[in-house]
Amino acid sequence: MPGPAQPGPSTPPIHLAVALDGAGWHPAAWREPGARPGELLTARYWSELVAEAERGLLDFVTIEDSLSLQSSRYTGPDGRTDQVRGRLDAVLIAARVAPLTRHIGLVPTAVVTHTEPFHLSKAIATLDYVSGGRAGVRVQVSGRSDEAAHFGRRTVPPLRIEELASPAGQALLAELFDEAGDWVEVLRRLWDSWEDDAEIRDAGSGRFIDRRKLHYIDFEGSRFSVRGPSITPRPPQGQPVVAALAHATVPYRLVARSADLGFVTPRDTGHARSIVAEIRGEQAAAGRAEETVHVFGDLTVFLDSDPGAAAERRARLDQSAGGEFTGDAPVFTGTPEQLADLLQELQQAGLTGFRLRPAVLPHDLEQITRHLVPELQRRDAFRTAYRANTLRGLLGLPRPANRYATAAV
Amino acid sequence: MSKPVKQIHLAAHFPGVNNTTVWSDPEAGSHVEFSSFRHFAQTAERAKFDFLFLAEGLRLREQGGEIYDLDVVGRPDTFTVLAALAAVTERLGLAGTINSTFNEPYEVARQFASLDHLSGGRAAWNVVTSWDAFTGENFRRGGFLPQHERYSRAKEFLSTATELFDSWQGNEIAADQQSGSFLREARAGAFVHRGQHFDIQGQFNVPRSPQGRPVIFQAGDSEEGREFAASSADAIFSRYSTFEEGRAFYTDVKGRLARHGRTRDQLLILPAATFVLGDTDAQAQELAREVRRQQVSGATALKHLEFVWNRDLSGYDPDGPLPEIDPDPGEHAIAQGRAQVRMYRDPLATARQWRELAAANKWSIRELVIETGNRQSFVGSPATVAQTINSFVQADASDGFILVPHLTPGGLDAFADTVVPLLQERGVFRTEYQGSTLRDHLGLAHPDADAASERVAS
C-alpha cells in the first residue's frame, strides 16, 4: 500500500536507492582503509551493506552483475590485476539477504541477452516470496562479444563503445533492446499466468488448483518462444518492479514501454528535463501514459562533511587508480547538504528519485544513510519511517490487476 | 570380525509436485511461502541432518491435454530458495536439482559457485537430464535434444562446469591494499572448452568457492545413469528403499567405482524414503493406511491408471473393477511431464499383472493403486523405524536415506524429535556437526585444484 503523503504541499518526497557493486564504484575503492576487499564474496559483507541501507530507510538497493569478469574495457577482459575482479550472482545475493531484512526493496541485475526468461521469472517471483513482496529486477542487455563466447549460442560483433553510435552499433543495440522488451514481456506474462486465487485445495472435488485460473502465455518473439504457465504461483506483489538503466533513445524506449522504473544519467537539470520529456513521450506512445513510471537520476557520490575532504579523497583514489575516475553517470563530490540541494534541484526537472552509487563502501553509503537522509528529512523531503511493506508500496505503485483474470471477465 | 559401525547419512526432501503430499490435512501448510521452507530446514538442522534437498520442475504436468490439478501444483525457484535458506541455517547442506538440458554451463556454474560462497560451503547439485519437447516449449533452445543424447549432454555439461569451477585455484585473490595488487594472476578463471555440445571460452567470474566445487548428486537409474554416477557423482539418489532391492543396487553401483579409479567411500548411496510414525507399531500401521487413502483419491487412482492405459478412463468407477479394454499401445500421449510414465515400459504386461492382482484380492481400481504404489518405506514406532534404518545401513542396503514426509512443513518434526535421538544413542548418527561444509558432513574430500593448475598452465 502507498505511504501517506509527505509534508510539503507542492513537492512529492524524493525516492532514494543505492547501487551496490564490489567495494564501491571507484576502481581504487578496495584500497581505502575501511574497505574489506577480502570479504567481497561473503554473505556477511552484503548483509551488512543492505542492513545499513535499510537503517537509512532507503527505497531499495540494486546489486550489479555481469556474465564476465569485471573489466575497464567494454569489449573484453583487460588483464588488469589492480582492481576488484570476481563477483557473485546478484539474484542469489538478494535472496541471501532477504530473510535478514524487512522493509528495503531488493533489485538484482539480470543480464537478459543470455539467460532464460522462464528461469528468471520464477527466480524473481521467488525473491518476492522470500522477501515478502520486496523484489525487483534490473534488466541489462549485453553487447559484449566475450560474454557471448561464454555461452556459445550466438556471436556478437566486438564493437568498441564509441562504435555503438555507428549504423552497425545502432542495429545491434536495437536488436538487443527489442529482445530485452520481449524478455520483460515474458516475465510479466509468466507472473500473471497464475491468478491470485488459483490454489483452491478443494477437498470435495479433490482438486488442489482451479486450472481455469492458470494460463498459457504463448509468447512468440524473434529470439525465443515461451509456452507457460509459470511453475511458480503469482508473487506477492503480483508484478515485481522492473527497472532498467538507460542512456539514450533506444533504452529510454525500453523504460517507457516495459519498465516501472528507469535509471538515467543527466548532466544537468536541462538534460534531466529533456530525458524525462522523451520518456514520457514514449510512454504515451506506448499507451502507458496513465501508469507510474519512475525516472531516477543516477549519481556516483563522494561524500564527506567537509567539502575539501571529499575532494581530497577523490584525488587520492584517482592517484591510487592511476587516472581520473569517469563513468557513465555524473560524479558528485561534496557534502551531504550540498547533495541534498542538488537532488532537490534535479527533482524540479521531473526526476522522481535518485540511485546513488557510493564511490567507496561502506564510507559513502554511511554518508548517505547517516547524513544525507537526515538532511532530507529536515527538509521534509524524505520519509521518517517505512510506511509500506512492499517495494511497490514504497514506490507508490499499485498492485496490478492480473491481465488474464481481467480478460476472462 | 565384525564390520565397523557405519555412520548414517540423513537428508530431508521438501516434497514438490507429487501425489504423496497430503495437502488436505489440517496440518498441511503452504508449499510456496518461505516460512514453510524455513521451518522445514530448521527442523532438519536441529536434527543434524546432512542436507536439505529440493527437486525442480520446469513445466506443469498435463493429463489429457489439461493441467493436472489433483496434486500439489506450483513451486518456487530452487536456487533462490536455497540462497534464502542459507540465511536462516548455519550448517545444513543445501542441495538442488538443476536440469542440464535447459541451462548453460557458465550460468549454472556461477549460480552454484555463488551459492557455495553465500552458504559458506554447503551447496550441492543434483544433475538431471531432460530432453522432451514438452518441457522445451518454455525455453530458448526449445525441446530438440534427442533422447539418446541426454547423458552425452549431461556428462559434457558437468565436465564443462567442473572446468569452470576449477578455473580458479583459490589463491588468486591477494587483495593487498599496500601494493595495490588485487589479483595475483590476471588470467584467473581462464577456460577454453571445445566439445560436442559446448564450444565456449573466456574467463569465469566467480572465484573458487569454499567447497571448491559443489557436491554432485545424480539420480538416474538406467545403465547409463549408473555409469554416469559411478564416474562423476559424490552421491546417488536411488529409489530402492526396500532391503533386497537396496542391497542389489548398492552392490551394483559400488562395484562400478573401481573401474573409474574411485574407492567405495567416494560415492554415497542415498535412497528416497517415506515414513509413518506412531506410538506403537500397530498404531503406525493404521495411520499409514489412512495416509495412503488420503494420497490416493478415487480421481487420483483413475489418473494413475491412465499412465498405463494411455487412455481417458474418466468414465470408470474408481471403486469398481479394472477396465476390460487393453492399454493403447501408442506413444505415451495422455500424460505429459510425469516421471511415472517412464516406469511402465510394457503397459500391456503391467495391465495384465494388475488385473490378476485385483482379481485375486478383489481390489477395486482405487484399492489396486493404493496397494501397488505409494507404500511407505518405514512404518512403526520410533524404536522400530530407528532399528530398521540402522539395520539397512549396517547391511549395506544404503548409506543413509533422503526422507520425504507426506506433510509439509511439519512432517519432519516427529522424526527429528523421536527417531534421531534413538540413532544418536546407538552411536550411528552425529549429535553435533563436526565440520562446516557439506563435504565435511558427507565425509568427502575437498577437491584440490592441482588439476586446475595443470589445465591453466597447459
Coordinates of N, CA, C and O in Angstrom, one line a residue, chain B residues 273-413:
Chain B
A273 N 13.1 -42.1 0.9 CA 12.3 -43.0 1.8 C 11.2 -42.2 2.4 O 11.4 -41.0 2.8
T274 N 10.1 -42.8 2.6 CA 8.9 -42.2 3.3 C 8.7 -42.9 4.6 O 9.3 -44.0 4.8
F275 N 8.0 -42.3 5.5 CA 7.9 -42.9 6.8 C 6.6 -42.5 7.4 O 6.0 -41.4 7.1
V276 N 6.1 -43.3 8.3 CA 4.9 -43.0 9.1 C 5.2 -43.5 10.5 O 5.5 -44.7 10.7
L277 N 5.1 -42.6 11.5 CA 5.4 -42.9 12.9 C 4.2 -43.0 13.7 O 3.2 -42.2 13.5
G278 N 4.1 -43.9 14.7 CA 3.0 -44.0 15.6 C 3.6 -44.3 17.0 O 4.8 -44.7 17.1
D279 N 2.7 -44.2 18.0 CA 3.2 -44.6 19.4 C 3.6 -46.0 19.4 O 4.5 -46.4 20.1
T280 N 2.8 -46.8 18.7 CA 3.1 -48.3 18.6 C 3.2 -48.7 17.2 O 2.7 -47.9 16.3
D281 N 3.7 -49.8 16.9 CA 3.8 -50.3 15.5 C 2.4 -50.4 14.9 O 2.1 -50.1 13.8
A282 N 1.4 -51.0 15.7 CA 0.1 -51.1 15.2 C -0.6 -49.8 14.9 O -1.2 -49.7 13.9
Q283 N -0.3 -48.8 15.8 CA -0.9 -47.5 15.5 C -0.3 -46.9 14.3 O -1.0 -46.3 13.5
A284 N 1.0 -47.1 14.1 CA 1.6 -46.6 12.9 C 1.1 -47.2 11.6 O 0.8 -46.6 10.6
Q285 N 0.8 -48.5 11.7 CA 0.3 -49.2 10.5 C -1.1 -48.7 10.2 O -1.4 -48.5 9.0
E286 N -1.9 -48.5 11.2 CA -3.2 -47.9 11.0 C -3.2 -46.5 10.3 O -3.9 -46.2 9.4
L287 N -2.3 -45.7 10.9 CA -2.1 -44.4 10.4 C -1.6 -44.4 8.9 O -2.0 -43.6 8.1
A288 N -0.7 -45.4 8.6 CA -0.2 -45.5 7.3 C -1.3 -45.8 6.3 O -1.3 -45.3 5.2
R289 N -2.2 -46.7 6.7 CA -3.3 -47.0 5.8 C -4.1 -45.7 5.5 O -4.5 -45.5 4.4
E290 N -4.4 -45.0 6.5 CA -5.1 -43.7 6.4 C -4.4 -42.7 5.5 O -5.0 -42.1 4.6
V291 N -3.1 -42.6 5.6 CA -2.3 -41.7 4.8 C -2.4 -42.1 3.3 O -2.6 -41.3 2.4
R292 N -2.4 -43.5 3.1 CA -2.4 -43.9 1.7 C -3.8 -43.6 1.1 O -3.9 -43.3 -0.1
R293 N -4.8 -43.7 1.8 CA -6.2 -43.4 1.3 C -6.2 -41.9 1.0 O -6.8 -41.4 0.0
Q294 N -5.6 -41.1 1.9 CA -5.6 -39.6 1.6 C -4.7 -39.3 0.3 O -5.0 -38.4 -0.4
Q295 N -3.7 -40.1 0.1 CA -2.8 -39.8 -1.0 C -3.5 -40.2 -2.3 O -3.2 -39.7 -3.4
V296 N -4.3 -41.2 -2.3 CA -4.9 -41.8 -3.5 C -6.5 -41.6 -3.4 O -7.1 -42.5 -2.9
S297 N -7.0 -40.5 -3.9 CA -8.4 -40.4 -4.0 C -8.9 -41.2 -5.2 O -8.1 -41.7 -6.0
G298 N -10.2 -41.4 -5.3 CA -10.7 -42.1 -6.5 C -10.3 -41.4 -7.8 O -9.8 -42.1 -8.7
A299 N -10.3 -40.1 -7.8 CA -9.9 -39.4 -9.0 C -8.4 -39.6 -9.3 O -8.0 -39.9 -10.5
T300 N -7.6 -39.6 -8.3 CA -6.2 -39.8 -8.4 C -5.9 -41.2 -8.9 O -5.1 -41.5 -9.8
A301 N -6.7 -42.2 -8.4 CA -6.5 -43.6 -8.8 C -6.8 -43.8 -10.3 O -6.0 -44.4 -11.1
L302 N -7.8 -43.1 -10.8 CA -8.1 -43.2 -12.3 C -7.0 -42.6 -13.1 O -6.6 -43.1 -14.1
K303 N -6.5 -41.4 -12.6 CA -5.5 -40.7 -13.4 C -4.2 -41.6 -13.4 O -3.5 -41.7 -14.4
H304 N -4.0 -42.3 -12.3 CA -2.8 -43.1 -12.2 C -2.9 -44.3 -13.2 O -2.0 -44.7 -13.9
L305 N -4.1 -44.9 -13.3 CA -4.3 -46.0 -14.2 C -4.1 -45.5 -15.7 O -3.7 -46.2 -16.5
E306 N -4.5 -44.2 -15.9 CA -4.3 -43.7 -17.3 C -2.9 -43.7 -17.7 O -2.6 -43.7 -18.9
F307 N -1.9 -43.6 -16.8 CA -0.5 -43.6 -17.2 C -0.2 -44.9 -18.0 O 0.5 -45.0 -18.9
V308 N -0.8 -46.0 -17.5 CA -0.5 -47.3 -18.0 C -1.4 -47.5 -19.3 O -1.0 -48.0 -20.3
W309 N -2.7 -47.2 -19.1 CA -3.7 -47.5 -20.2 C -3.5 -46.5 -21.3 O -3.9 -46.8 -22.5
N310 N -2.9 -45.3 -21.0 CA -2.7 -44.3 -22.1 C -4.0 -44.0 -22.8 O -4.1 -43.8 -24.0
R311 N -5.1 -44.0 -22.0 CA -6.5 -43.7 -22.5 C -7.2 -42.8 -21.4 O -6.8 -42.9 -20.2
D312 N -8.2 -42.1 -21.9 CA -9.1 -41.4 -21.0 C -9.9 -42.4 -20.3 O -10.7 -43.1 -20.9
L313 N -9.8 -42.6 -18.9 CA -10.6 -43.5 -18.2 C -11.6 -42.8 -17.2 O -12.0 -43.4 -16.3
S314 N -11.9 -41.6 -17.5 CA -12.7 -40.8 -16.6 C -14.1 -41.4 -16.4 O -14.8 -41.1 -15.5
G315 N -14.5 -42.2 -17.4 CA -15.9 -42.8 -17.2 C -15.9 -44.0 -16.2 O -17.0 -44.4 -15.9
Y316 N -14.8 -44.5 -15.8 CA -14.8 -45.6 -14.9 C -15.0 -45.3 -13.5 O -14.7 -44.2 -13.0
D317 N -15.5 -46.3 -12.7 CA -15.8 -46.1 -11.3 C -14.5 -46.5 -10.5 O -14.2 -47.7 -10.6
P318 N -13.9 -45.6 -9.8 CA -12.7 -46.0 -9.1 C -12.9 -47.0 -8.0 O -12.0 -47.7 -7.6
D319 N -14.2 -47.2 -7.6 CA -14.5 -48.2 -6.6 C -14.9 -49.5 -7.3 O -15.3 -50.4 -6.6
G320 N -14.8 -49.5 -8.6 CA -15.2 -50.7 -9.4 C -14.0 -51.4 -9.9 O -12.9 -51.1 -9.6
P321 N -14.2 -52.4 -10.8 CA -13.1 -53.3 -11.3 C -12.3 -52.5 -12.3 O -12.7 -51.5 -12.9
L322 N -11.2 -53.1 -12.6 CA -10.2 -52.5 -13.6 C -10.9 -52.6 -15.0 O -11.7 -53.5 -15.3
P323 N -10.4 -51.7 -15.9 CA -11.0 -51.7 -17.3 C -10.7 -53.1 -18.0 O -9.7 -53.7 -17.8
E324 N -11.7 -53.5 -18.8 CA -11.5 -54.7 -19.6 C -10.7 -54.4 -20.8 O -10.0 -55.3 -21.3
I325 N -10.8 -53.2 -21.3 CA -10.0 -52.9 -22.5 C -8.5 -52.8 -22.2 O -8.1 -52.6 -21.1
D326 N -7.7 -53.1 -23.3 CA -6.3 -53.0 -23.1 C -5.7 -51.6 -23.3 O -6.4 -50.8 -23.8
P327 N -4.5 -51.4 -22.7 CA -3.9 -50.1 -22.9 C -3.7 -49.8 -24.4 O -3.5 -50.7 -25.2
D328 N -3.7 -48.5 -24.7 CA -3.4 -48.0 -26.0 C -1.9 -48.2 -26.2 O -1.1 -47.6 -25.5
P329 N -1.5 -49.0 -27.2 CA 0.0 -49.3 -27.4 C 0.8 -48.1 -28.0 O 2.0 -48.2 -28.1
G330 N 0.1 -47.0 -28.3 CA 0.8 -45.9 -29.0 C 1.8 -45.2 -28.0 O 1.9 -45.6 -26.9
E331 N 2.5 -44.3 -28.6 CA 3.4 -43.5 -27.8 C 2.6 -42.8 -26.7 O 1.5 -42.5 -26.8
H332 N 3.3 -42.7 -25.5 CA 2.5 -42.1 -24.4 C 2.1 -40.7 -24.7 O 3.0 -39.9 -25.1
A333 N 0.9 -40.4 -24.6 CA 0.4 -39.1 -25.0 C -0.5 -38.5 -24.0 O -0.6 -37.3 -23.8
I334 N -1.1 -39.3 -23.2 CA -2.2 -38.8 -22.3 C -1.6 -38.0 -21.2 O -2.1 -37.0 -20.7
A335 N -0.4 -38.4 -20.7 CA 0.3 -37.7 -19.6 C 1.6 -37.1 -20.1 O 2.3 -37.7 -20.7
Q336 N 1.8 -35.8 -19.7 CA 3.0 -35.1 -20.1 C 3.7 -34.6 -18.9 O 3.0 -34.0 -18.0
G337 N 5.0 -34.8 -18.8 CA 5.8 -34.2 -17.7 C 5.7 -35.0 -16.5 O 6.1 -34.5 -15.4
R338 N 5.3 -36.3 -16.5 CA 5.3 -37.1 -15.3 C 6.3 -38.2 -15.3 O 6.5 -38.9 -16.3
A339 N 7.1 -38.3 -14.3 CA 8.2 -39.3 -14.2 C 7.6 -40.7 -14.2 O 8.2 -41.6 -14.7
Q340 N 6.4 -40.8 -13.6 CA 5.8 -42.2 -13.5 C 5.6 -42.8 -14.9 O 5.6 -44.0 -15.0
V341 N 5.4 -42.0 -15.9 CA 5.1 -42.5 -17.2 C 6.2 -43.5 -17.7 O 6.0 -44.5 -18.3
R342 N 7.4 -43.1 -17.3 CA 8.6 -43.9 -17.8 C 8.7 -45.2 -17.0 O 9.5 -46.1 -17.3
M343 N 8.0 -45.3 -15.9 CA 8.1 -46.6 -15.1 C 7.4 -47.7 -15.7 O 7.6 -48.9 -15.4
Y344 N 6.5 -47.5 -16.6 CA 5.7 -48.6 -17.2 C 6.1 -48.8 -18.6 O 5.5 -48.3 -19.6
R345 N 7.2 -49.5 -18.8 CA 7.8 -49.7 -20.1 C 7.0 -50.7 -21.0 O 7.0 -50.6 -22.2
D346 N 6.3 -51.6 -20.3 CA 5.5 -52.6 -21.0 C 4.0 -52.5 -20.5 O 3.6 -53.3 -19.6
P347 N 3.3 -51.6 -21.0 CA 1.9 -51.3 -20.5 C 1.0 -52.5 -20.5 O 0.2 -52.8 -19.6
L348 N 1.1 -53.3 -21.6 CA 0.2 -54.5 -21.7 C 0.5 -55.5 -20.6 O -0.4 -56.0 -20.0
A349 N 1.8 -55.7 -20.3 CA 2.1 -56.7 -19.3 C 1.7 -56.1 -17.9 O 1.2 -56.9 -17.1
T350 N 1.9 -54.8 -17.7 CA 1.5 -54.2 -16.4 C 0.0 -54.4 -16.2 O -0.4 -54.7 -15.1
A351 N -0.8 -54.1 -17.3 CA -2.2 -54.2 -17.2 C -2.6 -55.6 -16.8 O -3.5 -55.8 -16.0
R352 N -2.0 -56.6 -17.5 CA -2.3 -58.0 -17.3 C -2.1 -58.3 -15.8 O -2.9 -58.9 -15.1
Q353 N -0.9 -57.9 -15.4 CA -0.5 -58.3 -14.0 C -1.4 -57.6 -13.0 O -1.8 -58.2 -12.0
W354 N -1.8 -56.3 -13.2 CA -2.7 -55.6 -12.3 C -4.1 -56.3 -12.3 O -4.7 -56.3 -11.2
R355 N -4.6 -56.7 -13.4 CA -5.9 -57.4 -13.5 C -5.9 -58.6 -12.6 O -6.8 -58.9 -11.9
E356 N -4.8 -59.4 -12.8 CA -4.6 -60.6 -12.0 C -4.6 -60.3 -10.5 O -5.3 -61.0 -9.7
L357 N -3.8 -59.3 -10.1 CA -3.7 -58.9 -8.7 C -5.0 -58.5 -8.2 O -5.4 -58.9 -7.1
A358 N -5.7 -57.7 -8.9 CA -7.0 -57.1 -8.5 C -8.0 -58.3 -8.3 O -8.8 -58.3 -7.3
A359 N -8.0 -59.2 -9.3 CA -9.0 -60.3 -9.2 C -8.7 -61.2 -8.0 O -9.6 -61.6 -7.3
A360 N -7.4 -61.5 -7.8 CA -7.1 -62.4 -6.7 C -7.4 -61.8 -5.4 O -7.8 -62.5 -4.4
N361 N -7.3 -60.5 -5.2 CA -7.5 -59.8 -3.9 C -8.9 -59.1 -3.8 O -9.1 -58.5 -2.8
K362 N -9.7 -59.2 -4.9 CA -10.9 -58.5 -5.0 C -10.8 -57.0 -4.8 O -11.5 -56.4 -4.0
W363 N -9.8 -56.4 -5.5 CA -9.5 -55.0 -5.3 C -10.2 -54.2 -6.3 O -10.3 -54.5 -7.5
S364 N -10.7 -53.0 -5.9 CA -11.2 -52.0 -6.8 C -10.0 -51.3 -7.5 O -8.8 -51.5 -7.1
I365 N -10.3 -50.4 -8.4 CA -9.2 -49.6 -9.0 C -8.4 -48.9 -8.0 O -7.2 -48.9 -7.9
R366 N -9.2 -48.2 -7.1 CA -8.5 -47.4 -6.1 C -7.7 -48.2 -5.1 O -6.6 -47.9 -4.8
E367 N -8.3 -49.4 -4.7 CA -7.5 -50.3 -3.8 C -6.2 -50.8 -4.5 O -5.2 -50.9 -3.9
L368 N -6.3 -51.1 -5.8 CA -5.2 -51.6 -6.5 C -4.1 -50.5 -6.5 O -2.9 -50.8 -6.2
V369 N -4.5 -49.3 -6.8 CA -3.4 -48.2 -6.9 C -2.8 -48.0 -5.5 O -1.6 -47.8 -5.4
I370 N -3.7 -48.0 -4.5 CA -3.2 -47.8 -3.1 C -2.2 -49.0 -2.8 O -1.1 -48.7 -2.2
E371 N -2.5 -50.2 -3.1 CA -1.7 -51.3 -2.7 C -0.4 -51.5 -3.6 O 0.6 -52.0 -3.1
T372 N -0.5 -51.0 -4.8 CA 0.7 -51.2 -5.7 C 1.7 -50.0 -5.6 O 2.8 -50.2 -6.1
G373 N 1.2 -48.9 -5.2 CA 2.1 -47.7 -5.2 C 2.1 -47.1 -3.9 O 1.3 -47.4 -3.0
N374 N 2.9 -46.1 -3.7 CA 2.9 -45.2 -2.5 C 3.0 -46.0 -1.2 O 2.6 -45.5 -0.2
R375 N 3.6 -47.2 -1.2 CA 3.8 -47.8 0.1 C 4.9 -47.2 0.8 O 6.0 -46.9 0.3
Q376 N 4.7 -46.9 2.1 CA 5.7 -46.2 2.9 C 6.9 -47.0 3.1 O 6.8 -48.2 3.4
S377 N 8.1 -46.4 3.2 CA 9.3 -47.2 3.4 C 9.4 -47.7 4.8 O 9.7 -48.9 5.1
F378 N 9.2 -46.8 5.8 CA 9.3 -47.2 7.2 C 8.1 -46.8 8.0 O 7.7 -45.7 8.0
V379 N 7.4 -47.8 8.5 CA 6.2 -47.6 9.3 C 6.4 -48.3 10.6 O 6.8 -49.5 10.7
G380 N 6.2 -47.5 11.7 CA 6.3 -48.2 13.0 C 6.5 -47.1 14.1 O 6.5 -45.9 13.9
S381 N 6.8 -47.7 15.3 CA 7.2 -46.8 16.4 C 8.5 -46.2 16.1 O 9.3 -46.7 15.3
P382 N 8.9 -45.1 16.8 CA 10.3 -44.6 16.6 C 11.4 -45.6 16.8 O 12.3 -45.7 16.0
A383 N 11.2 -46.5 17.8 CA 12.2 -47.5 18.0 C 12.3 -48.5 16.8 O 13.4 -48.8 16.4
T384 N 11.2 -48.9 16.3 CA 11.2 -49.8 15.1 C 11.8 -49.1 13.9 O 12.6 -49.7 13.2
V385 N 11.4 -47.9 13.7 CA 12.0 -47.2 12.5 C 13.5 -46.9 12.6 O 14.3 -47.2 11.7
A386 N 13.9 -46.6 13.8 CA 15.4 -46.4 14.0 C 16.1 -47.7 13.8 O 17.1 -47.7 13.2
Q387 N 15.6 -48.7 14.4 CA 16.2 -50.1 14.2 C 16.3 -50.5 12.8 O 17.3 -50.9 12.3
T388 N 15.2 -50.2 12.0 CA 15.1 -50.6 10.6 C 16.2 -49.8 9.8 O 16.9 -50.4 9.0
I389 N 16.1 -48.5 10.0 CA 17.1 -47.7 9.2 C 18.5 -48.1 9.5 O 19.3 -48.3 8.6
N390 N 18.8 -48.3 10.7 CA 20.2 -48.7 11.1 C 20.6 -50.0 10.5 O 21.7 -50.2 10.0
S391 N 19.6 -51.0 10.5 CA 20.0 -52.3 10.0 C 20.2 -52.2 8.5 O 21.1 -52.9 8.0
F392 N 19.4 -51.4 7.8 CA 19.6 -51.3 6.4 C 21.0 -50.7 6.1 O 21.7 -51.2 5.2
V393 N 21.4 -49.7 6.8 CA 22.7 -49.0 6.6 C 23.8 -50.0 6.9 O 24.8 -50.1 6.2
Q394 N 23.7 -50.6 8.1 CA 24.8 -51.5 8.5 C 25.0 -52.7 7.6 O 26.1 -53.2 7.4
A395 N 23.9 -53.1 6.9 CA 24.0 -54.2 6.0 C 24.2 -53.8 4.5 O 24.0 -54.6 3.6
D396 N 24.6 -52.5 4.4 CA 24.9 -52.0 3.0 C 23.7 -52.1 2.0 O 23.9 -52.4 0.9
A397 N 22.5 -51.8 2.6 CA 21.4 -51.6 1.6 C 21.3 -50.1 1.3 O 20.6 -49.7 0.4
S398 N 22.1 -49.3 2.0 CA 22.2 -47.9 1.7 C 23.3 -47.3 2.6 O 23.8 -47.9 3.5
D399 N 23.6 -46.0 2.3 CA 24.5 -45.3 3.3 C 23.7 -44.3 4.1 O 24.2 -43.6 4.9
G400 N 22.4 -44.3 3.9 CA 21.5 -43.4 4.6 C 20.3 -43.2 3.8 O 20.0 -43.9 2.8
F401 N 19.5 -42.2 4.1 CA 18.2 -42.0 3.4 C 17.9 -40.5 3.3 O 18.3 -39.7 4.1
I402 N 17.2 -40.3 2.2 CA 16.6 -38.9 2.0 C 15.1 -39.0 2.3 O 14.3 -39.7 1.6
L403 N 14.8 -38.5 3.4 CA 13.4 -38.6 4.0 C 12.4 -37.7 3.3 O 12.7 -36.5 3.2
V404 N 11.3 -38.2 2.9 CA 10.3 -37.4 2.3 C 9.0 -37.5 3.1 O 8.3 -38.5 3.0
P405 N 8.7 -36.5 3.9 CA 7.4 -36.6 4.7 C 6.2 -36.4 3.8 O 6.3 -35.8 2.7
H406 N 5.1 -36.9 4.3 CA 3.8 -36.7 3.5 C 3.1 -35.4 3.9 O 2.1 -35.0 3.3
L407 N 3.7 -34.7 4.9 CA 3.1 -33.4 5.3 C 4.2 -32.3 5.3 O 5.3 -32.6 5.7
T408 N 3.9 -31.2 4.8 CA 4.8 -30.0 4.9 C 4.1 -28.9 5.5 O 2.9 -28.7 5.3
P409 N 4.8 -28.0 6.3 CA 6.2 -28.1 6.6 C 6.5 -28.9 7.8 O 7.7 -29.1 8.1
G410 N 5.5 -29.5 8.6 CA 5.8 -30.0 9.9 C 6.1 -31.5 9.9 O 6.3 -32.1 10.9
G411 N 6.1 -32.2 8.7 CA 6.1 -33.6 8.6 C 7.4 -34.2 9.1 O 7.5 -35.4 9.3
L412 N 8.5 -33.4 9.3 CA 9.8 -33.9 9.7 C 9.9 -33.8 11.2 O 10.8 -34.4 11.8
D413 N 9.1 -33.0 11.8 CA 9.3 -32.7 13.3 C 9.3 -33.9 14.1 O 10.2 -34.1 15.0

